[in-house]
mmCIF file of C-alpha atoms in Angstrom:
data_model
loop_
_atom_site.group_PDB
_atom_site.id
_atom_site.type_symbol
_atom_site.label_atom_id
_atom_site.label_comp_id
_atom_site.label_asym_id
_atom_site.label_seq_id
_atom_site.Cartn_x
_atom_site.Cartn_y
_atom_site.Cartn_z
ATOM 1 C CA UNK A 1 -66.015 10.798 -37.146
ATOM 2 C CA UNK A 2 -68.751 10.496 -39.757
ATOM 3 C CA UNK A 3 -71.224 9.315 -36.759
ATOM 4 C CA UNK A 4 -69.831 12.749 -35.334
ATOM 5 C CA UNK A 5 -70.381 14.782 -38.268
ATOM 6 C CA UNK A 6 -74.068 13.239 -38.506
ATOM 7 C CA UNK A 7 -75.084 15.590 -35.811
ATOM 8 C CA UNK A 8 -74.527 18.642 -38.196
ATOM 9 C CA UNK A 9 -76.606 19.975 -41.282
ATOM 10 C CA UNK A 10 -75.591 17.579 -44.434
ATOM 11 C CA UNK A 11 -74.061 20.944 -46.209
ATOM 12 C CA UNK A 12 -71.820 21.778 -43.243
ATOM 13 C CA UNK A 13 -70.837 17.965 -42.520
ATOM 14 C CA UNK A 14 -69.607 17.578 -46.482
ATOM 15 C CA UNK A 15 -67.722 20.805 -46.303
ATOM 16 C CA UNK A 16 -66.066 19.637 -42.700
ATOM 17 C CA UNK A 17 -65.497 16.245 -44.203
ATOM 18 C CA UNK A 18 -63.678 17.651 -47.226
ATOM 19 C CA UNK A 19 -61.387 19.587 -45.102
ATOM 20 C CA UNK A 20 -60.640 16.821 -42.778
ATOM 21 C CA UNK A 21 -59.654 14.760 -45.933
ATOM 22 C CA UNK A 22 -57.081 17.107 -46.810
ATOM 23 C CA UNK A 23 -55.630 17.504 -43.219
ATOM 24 C CA UNK A 24 -55.205 13.728 -43.736
ATOM 25 C CA UNK A 25 -53.918 13.801 -47.101
ATOM 26 C CA UNK A 26 -51.363 16.585 -46.675
ATOM 27 C CA UNK A 27 -50.209 16.692 -43.184
ATOM 28 C CA UNK A 28 -47.174 14.496 -43.693
ATOM 29 C CA UNK A 29 -45.657 15.943 -46.681
ATOM 30 C CA UNK A 30 -47.328 19.479 -46.560
ATOM 31 C CA UNK A 31 -48.207 19.934 -42.994
ATOM 32 C CA UNK A 32 -48.639 23.723 -43.345
ATOM 33 C CA UNK A 33 -51.186 23.308 -45.897
ATOM 34 C CA UNK A 34 -52.832 20.666 -43.647
ATOM 35 C CA UNK A 35 -52.612 23.047 -40.676
ATOM 36 C CA UNK A 36 -54.799 25.882 -42.991
ATOM 37 C CA UNK A 37 -57.520 23.285 -43.844
ATOM 38 C CA UNK A 38 -57.389 22.080 -40.397
ATOM 39 C CA UNK A 39 -58.514 25.691 -39.162
ATOM 40 C CA UNK A 40 -61.348 25.975 -41.900
ATOM 41 C CA UNK A 41 -62.956 22.997 -40.235
ATOM 42 C CA UNK A 42 -62.130 24.308 -36.689
ATOM 43 C CA UNK A 43 -64.051 27.495 -37.710
ATOM 44 C CA UNK A 44 -66.793 25.323 -39.266
ATOM 45 C CA UNK A 45 -67.268 22.724 -36.437
ATOM 46 C CA UNK A 46 -65.503 23.414 -33.302
ATOM 47 C CA UNK A 47 -67.935 21.511 -31.129
ATOM 48 C CA UNK A 48 -66.719 18.218 -32.937
ATOM 49 C CA UNK A 49 -64.204 16.227 -30.983
ATOM 50 C CA UNK A 50 -62.730 14.838 -34.507
ATOM 51 C CA UNK A 51 -62.412 18.262 -35.731
ATOM 52 C CA UNK A 52 -60.480 19.167 -32.541
ATOM 53 C CA UNK A 53 -58.080 16.272 -32.596
ATOM 54 C CA UNK A 54 -57.193 16.774 -36.561
ATOM 55 C CA UNK A 55 -56.584 20.607 -35.459
ATOM 56 C CA UNK A 56 -54.265 19.302 -32.965
ATOM 57 C CA UNK A 57 -52.226 17.050 -34.972
ATOM 58 C CA UNK A 58 -52.108 19.510 -37.899
ATOM 59 C CA UNK A 59 -50.649 22.151 -35.323
ATOM 60 C CA UNK A 60 -48.611 19.432 -33.867
ATOM 61 C CA UNK A 61 -46.925 18.612 -36.931
ATOM 62 C CA UNK A 62 -46.022 22.478 -37.722
ATOM 63 C CA UNK A 63 -44.479 22.558 -34.489
ATOM 64 C CA UNK A 64 -47.133 24.987 -32.808
ATOM 65 C CA UNK A 65 -47.432 23.037 -29.642
ATOM 66 C CA UNK A 66 -49.329 25.206 -27.526
ATOM 67 C CA UNK A 67 -52.425 25.133 -29.792
ATOM 68 C CA UNK A 68 -51.801 21.353 -30.472
ATOM 69 C CA UNK A 69 -51.753 20.881 -26.676
ATOM 70 C CA UNK A 70 -54.880 23.129 -26.510
ATOM 71 C CA UNK A 71 -56.589 21.166 -29.260
ATOM 72 C CA UNK A 72 -55.833 17.603 -27.764
ATOM 73 C CA UNK A 73 -57.258 18.668 -24.305
ATOM 74 C CA UNK A 74 -60.509 19.821 -25.909
ATOM 75 C CA UNK A 75 -60.883 16.586 -27.882
ATOM 76 C CA UNK A 76 -60.323 14.597 -24.598
ATOM 77 C CA UNK A 77 -62.877 16.377 -22.824
ATOM 78 C CA UNK A 78 -65.313 15.867 -25.521
ATOM 79 C CA UNK A 79 -64.358 12.220 -25.414
ATOM 80 C CA UNK A 80 -63.024 11.027 -22.085
ATOM 81 C CA UNK A 81 -60.797 9.275 -24.450
ATOM 82 C CA UNK A 82 -56.869 8.566 -23.456
ATOM 83 C CA UNK A 83 -55.518 7.513 -26.819
ATOM 84 C CA UNK A 84 -53.997 10.857 -26.982
ATOM 85 C CA UNK A 85 -52.427 11.171 -23.788
ATOM 86 C CA UNK A 86 -48.734 10.351 -25.145
ATOM 87 C CA UNK A 87 -48.917 12.918 -28.108
ATOM 88 C CA UNK A 88 -50.096 15.458 -25.488
ATOM 89 C CA UNK A 89 -46.848 14.474 -22.987
ATOM 90 C CA UNK A 90 -44.764 15.123 -26.216
ATOM 91 C CA UNK A 91 -46.200 18.436 -27.126
ATOM 92 C CA UNK A 92 -44.934 19.206 -23.235
ATOM 93 C CA UNK A 93 -41.703 18.159 -24.183
ATOM 94 C CA UNK A 94 -42.032 20.595 -27.404
ATOM 95 C CA UNK A 95 -42.729 23.192 -24.845
ATOM 96 C CA UNK A 96 -39.549 22.692 -23.317
ATOM 97 C CA UNK A 97 -41.245 20.674 -20.489
ATOM 98 C CA UNK A 98 -39.503 17.499 -20.221
ATOM 99 C CA UNK A 99 -40.380 17.053 -16.220
ATOM 100 C CA UNK A 100 -44.364 17.563 -17.058
ATOM 101 C CA UNK A 101 -44.201 14.711 -19.968
ATOM 102 C CA UNK A 102 -42.528 12.550 -17.386
ATOM 103 C CA UNK A 103 -45.131 13.561 -14.739
ATOM 104 C CA UNK A 104 -47.641 12.338 -17.460
ATOM 105 C CA UNK A 105 -45.935 9.090 -18.084
ATOM 106 C CA UNK A 106 -46.547 8.161 -14.375
ATOM 107 C CA UNK A 107 -50.136 8.947 -14.543
ATOM 108 C CA UNK A 108 -52.841 6.439 -14.413
ATOM 109 C CA UNK A 109 -53.844 7.261 -17.893
ATOM 110 C CA UNK A 110 -51.017 5.320 -19.303
ATOM 111 C CA UNK A 111 -52.568 2.001 -17.821
ATOM 112 C CA UNK A 112 -55.498 2.701 -20.092
ATOM 113 C CA UNK A 113 -53.806 3.026 -23.242
ATOM 114 C CA UNK A 114 -53.445 0.052 -25.459
ATOM 115 C CA UNK A 115 -50.180 -1.309 -26.290
ATOM 116 C CA UNK A 116 -49.173 0.743 -29.137
ATOM 117 C CA UNK A 117 -50.057 3.190 -26.893
ATOM 118 C CA UNK A 118 -47.821 2.366 -24.196
ATOM 119 C CA UNK A 119 -44.879 2.011 -26.293
ATOM 120 C CA UNK A 120 -45.694 5.389 -27.582
ATOM 121 C CA UNK A 121 -45.768 6.523 -24.042
ATOM 122 C CA UNK A 122 -42.253 4.933 -23.274
ATOM 123 C CA UNK A 123 -41.042 6.560 -26.521
ATOM 124 C CA UNK A 124 -41.993 10.157 -25.017
ATOM 125 C CA UNK A 125 -40.608 9.361 -21.855
ATOM 126 C CA UNK A 126 -37.570 8.319 -23.021
ATOM 127 C CA UNK A 127 -37.184 11.523 -25.121
ATOM 128 C CA UNK A 128 -38.138 13.541 -21.742
ATOM 129 C CA UNK A 129 -35.100 12.070 -20.075
ATOM 130 C CA UNK A 130 -32.661 12.729 -23.152
ATOM 131 C CA UNK A 131 -33.987 16.380 -22.846
ATOM 132 C CA UNK A 132 -33.070 16.707 -19.342
ATOM 133 C CA UNK A 133 -29.517 15.302 -19.957
ATOM 134 C CA UNK A 134 -30.319 11.760 -18.646
ATOM 135 C CA UNK A 135 -29.001 9.610 -21.315
ATOM 136 C CA UNK A 136 -28.653 6.298 -19.063
ATOM 137 C CA UNK A 137 -31.988 6.805 -17.515
ATOM 138 C CA UNK A 138 -33.220 7.094 -21.399
ATOM 139 C CA UNK A 139 -31.849 3.773 -22.303
ATOM 140 C CA UNK A 140 -33.169 2.160 -19.093
ATOM 141 C CA UNK A 141 -36.730 3.316 -20.002
ATOM 142 C CA UNK A 142 -36.623 1.742 -23.506
ATOM 143 C CA UNK A 143 -35.751 -1.167 -22.314
ATOM 144 C CA UNK A 144 -38.683 -3.449 -22.322
ATOM 145 C CA UNK A 145 -40.296 -6.727 -23.219
ATOM 146 C CA UNK A 146 -41.487 -5.047 -26.653
ATOM 147 C CA UNK A 147 -37.745 -3.902 -27.584
ATOM 148 C CA UNK A 148 -36.835 -7.684 -26.352
ATOM 149 C CA UNK A 149 -39.453 -9.176 -28.951
ATOM 150 C CA UNK A 150 -38.292 -10.682 -32.269
ATOM 151 C CA UNK A 151 -41.891 -10.200 -33.334
ATOM 152 C CA UNK A 152 -42.418 -7.181 -35.589
ATOM 153 C CA UNK A 153 -45.147 -4.460 -34.791
ATOM 154 C CA UNK A 154 -46.269 -1.323 -36.210
ATOM 155 C CA UNK A 155 -43.958 0.393 -33.447
ATOM 156 C CA UNK A 156 -40.962 -2.004 -33.316
ATOM 157 C CA UNK A 157 -38.688 0.001 -36.047
ATOM 158 C CA UNK A 158 -39.457 3.384 -33.987
ATOM 159 C CA UNK A 159 -38.660 1.602 -30.929
ATOM 160 C CA UNK A 160 -35.597 -0.023 -32.007
ATOM 161 C CA UNK A 161 -34.325 3.068 -33.628
ATOM 162 C CA UNK A 162 -34.705 5.056 -30.274
ATOM 163 C CA UNK A 163 -32.831 2.585 -28.398
ATOM 164 C CA UNK A 164 -29.768 2.608 -31.012
ATOM 165 C CA UNK A 165 -29.568 6.311 -31.229
ATOM 166 C CA UNK A 166 -29.590 6.652 -26.981
ATOM 167 C CA UNK A 167 -26.841 3.837 -26.870
ATOM 168 C CA UNK A 168 -24.897 5.777 -29.879
ATOM 169 C CA UNK A 169 -25.340 9.389 -27.816
ATOM 170 C CA UNK A 170 -23.438 7.621 -24.673
ATOM 171 C CA UNK A 171 -20.668 5.797 -26.808
ATOM 172 C CA UNK A 172 -21.868 2.330 -27.272
ATOM 173 C CA UNK A 173 -21.043 2.351 -30.881
ATOM 174 C CA UNK A 174 -21.113 -1.625 -31.198
ATOM 175 C CA UNK A 175 -24.327 -1.883 -29.363
ATOM 176 C CA UNK A 176 -25.734 0.938 -31.187
ATOM 177 C CA UNK A 177 -24.929 -0.788 -34.421
ATOM 178 C CA UNK A 178 -26.551 -3.855 -33.817
ATOM 179 C CA UNK A 179 -29.704 -2.061 -32.773
ATOM 180 C CA UNK A 180 -29.767 0.011 -36.007
ATOM 181 C CA UNK A 181 -29.150 -3.396 -37.973
ATOM 182 C CA UNK A 182 -32.290 -4.412 -36.351
ATOM 183 C CA UNK A 183 -34.402 -1.585 -36.951
ATOM 184 C CA UNK A 184 -33.398 -2.269 -40.688
ATOM 185 C CA UNK A 185 -34.646 -5.690 -40.526
ATOM 186 C CA UNK A 186 -38.114 -4.306 -39.029
ATOM 187 C CA UNK A 187 -38.343 -1.020 -40.977
ATOM 188 C CA UNK A 188 -40.082 -2.341 -44.261
ATOM 189 C CA UNK A 189 -41.753 0.859 -45.296
ATOM 190 C CA UNK A 190 -38.578 3.018 -44.492
ATOM 191 C CA UNK A 191 -40.331 5.081 -41.798
ATOM 192 C CA UNK A 192 -36.502 5.655 -40.263
ATOM 193 C CA UNK A 193 -32.959 6.640 -41.532
ATOM 194 C CA UNK A 194 -31.618 3.528 -40.124
ATOM 195 C CA UNK A 195 -29.911 2.207 -43.011
ATOM 196 C CA UNK A 196 -28.248 5.525 -43.456
ATOM 197 C CA UNK A 197 -27.145 5.576 -39.857
ATOM 198 C CA UNK A 198 -25.730 1.825 -40.360
ATOM 199 C CA UNK A 199 -23.759 3.152 -43.012
ATOM 200 C CA UNK A 200 -22.199 5.807 -41.680
ATOM 201 C CA UNK A 201 -20.997 3.707 -38.651
ATOM 202 C CA UNK A 202 -19.523 1.068 -41.209
ATOM 203 C CA UNK A 203 -18.012 4.087 -42.872
ATOM 204 C CA UNK A 204 -19.856 3.656 -46.089
ATOM 205 C CA UNK A 205 -19.884 6.651 -48.358
ATOM 206 C CA UNK A 206 -22.540 7.071 -51.098
ATOM 207 C CA UNK A 207 -21.383 8.318 -54.378
ATOM 208 C CA UNK A 208 -24.001 10.276 -56.778
ATOM 209 C CA UNK A 209 -23.705 8.344 -59.826
ATOM 210 C CA UNK A 210 -25.713 11.053 -61.767
ATOM 211 C CA UNK A 211 -23.533 14.016 -60.982
ATOM 212 C CA UNK A 212 -25.405 17.409 -61.593
ATOM 213 C CA UNK A 213 -22.493 18.223 -64.168
ATOM 214 C CA UNK A 214 -22.052 15.082 -65.989
ATOM 215 C CA UNK A 215 -23.397 14.133 -69.467
ATOM 216 C CA UNK A 216 -24.307 11.494 -71.587
ATOM 217 C CA UNK A 217 -24.277 11.348 -75.376
ATOM 218 C CA UNK A 218 -26.830 9.861 -77.792
ATOM 219 C CA UNK A 219 -25.400 6.514 -77.456
ATOM 220 C CA UNK A 220 -24.981 6.328 -73.586
ATOM 221 C CA UNK A 221 -21.420 6.995 -73.482
ATOM 222 C CA UNK A 222 -20.324 9.298 -70.354
ATOM 223 C CA UNK A 223 -18.912 12.705 -71.564
ATOM 224 C CA UNK A 224 -15.413 13.560 -71.126
ATOM 225 C CA UNK A 225 -16.094 14.993 -67.407
ATOM 226 C CA UNK A 226 -17.695 11.634 -66.399
ATOM 227 C CA UNK A 227 -15.588 9.118 -68.700
ATOM 228 C CA UNK A 228 -12.734 7.142 -67.483
ATOM 229 C CA UNK A 229 -9.659 8.235 -69.119
ATOM 230 C CA UNK A 230 -7.589 5.798 -71.258
ATOM 231 C CA UNK A 231 -4.066 5.894 -70.357
ATOM 232 C CA UNK A 232 -2.901 5.122 -74.010
ATOM 233 C CA UNK A 233 -5.037 8.021 -74.946
ATOM 234 C CA UNK A 234 -2.966 10.114 -72.763
ATOM 235 C CA UNK A 235 0.321 8.977 -74.048
ATOM 236 C CA UNK A 236 -0.897 9.669 -77.743
ATOM 237 C CA UNK A 237 -2.189 13.238 -76.552
ATOM 238 C CA UNK A 238 1.527 13.818 -74.941
ATOM 239 C CA UNK A 239 3.171 12.700 -77.883
ATOM 240 C CA UNK A 240 1.219 15.397 -80.213
ATOM 241 C CA UNK A 241 1.691 18.209 -77.734
ATOM 242 C CA UNK A 242 5.505 17.519 -78.188
ATOM 243 C CA UNK A 243 5.360 17.376 -81.759
ATOM 244 C CA UNK A 244 3.580 20.644 -81.692
ATOM 245 C CA UNK A 245 5.907 22.379 -79.742
ATOM 246 C CA UNK A 246 9.106 21.142 -81.828
ATOM 247 C CA UNK A 247 7.255 22.690 -84.815
ATOM 248 C CA UNK A 248 6.562 25.711 -83.213
ATOM 249 C CA UNK A 249 10.337 25.738 -82.122
ATOM 250 C CA UNK A 250 11.226 25.343 -85.635
ATOM 251 C CA UNK A 251 9.083 28.107 -87.030
ATOM 252 C CA UNK A 252 10.987 30.398 -84.345
ATOM 253 C CA UNK A 253 14.321 29.685 -85.320
ATOM 254 C CA UNK A 254 13.662 29.893 -89.026
ATOM 255 C CA UNK A 255 11.761 33.523 -88.377
ATOM 256 C CA UNK A 256 15.115 34.597 -86.058
ATOM 257 C CA UNK A 257 17.276 33.143 -88.956
ATOM 258 C CA UNK A 258 15.656 35.575 -91.531
ATOM 259 C CA UNK A 259 15.527 38.312 -89.209
ATOM 260 C CA UNK A 260 19.287 38.474 -89.096
ATOM 261 C CA UNK A 261 20.026 37.797 -92.518
#
């Protein structure tokens, strides 16, 4: 990217670079803001492939798939690079055209992808199969040497997760549980919610220990709303209440007696 920006005047290149940095910084947590920065960069340097690619990913992150696809195509025309092929196919899915995504999965460009790109293309193709209601075919699509491998690669967790989710979708719960467990083993960064899905299958329910209405006093003791009640205390309270009631009854009888005399 730096080399591409060197073709611009220095001041302009610096402005574009600052906006691209913000896109990369915000795209995961605040995609709409990232999209805004990408549009600024695009207005400044629309003939730079890295800018078109960044604009495509920002649009993709905000589900603007038509715009994303146009930017990815532009970037590909500028560079001749096939790396964007899987995400372009996924844009077709986002636009409700899974059959086009499947067609792209069979194109010669896929063979030019590196291993990570081919795995990504397999995930997109399986997703397209599911979009079309072809659940069994989706499972077959995901079955591969990469899935069967015991080595953990950057794509391993996502591939295992997709396989587990597909198995669960057709009711193969035991196998799904096994693959969610394998996903947890490989997902060191917590990129998926496999642990939650596994707990759900095991019937585990998580309880919030810090409920919003619970309070803790200065000594760290939970308030009455959260404390565990002592049965002896409850018995003492009942006896006190009974004494109070008897006292009130005696007072009523005294008042009645004085009123009739």
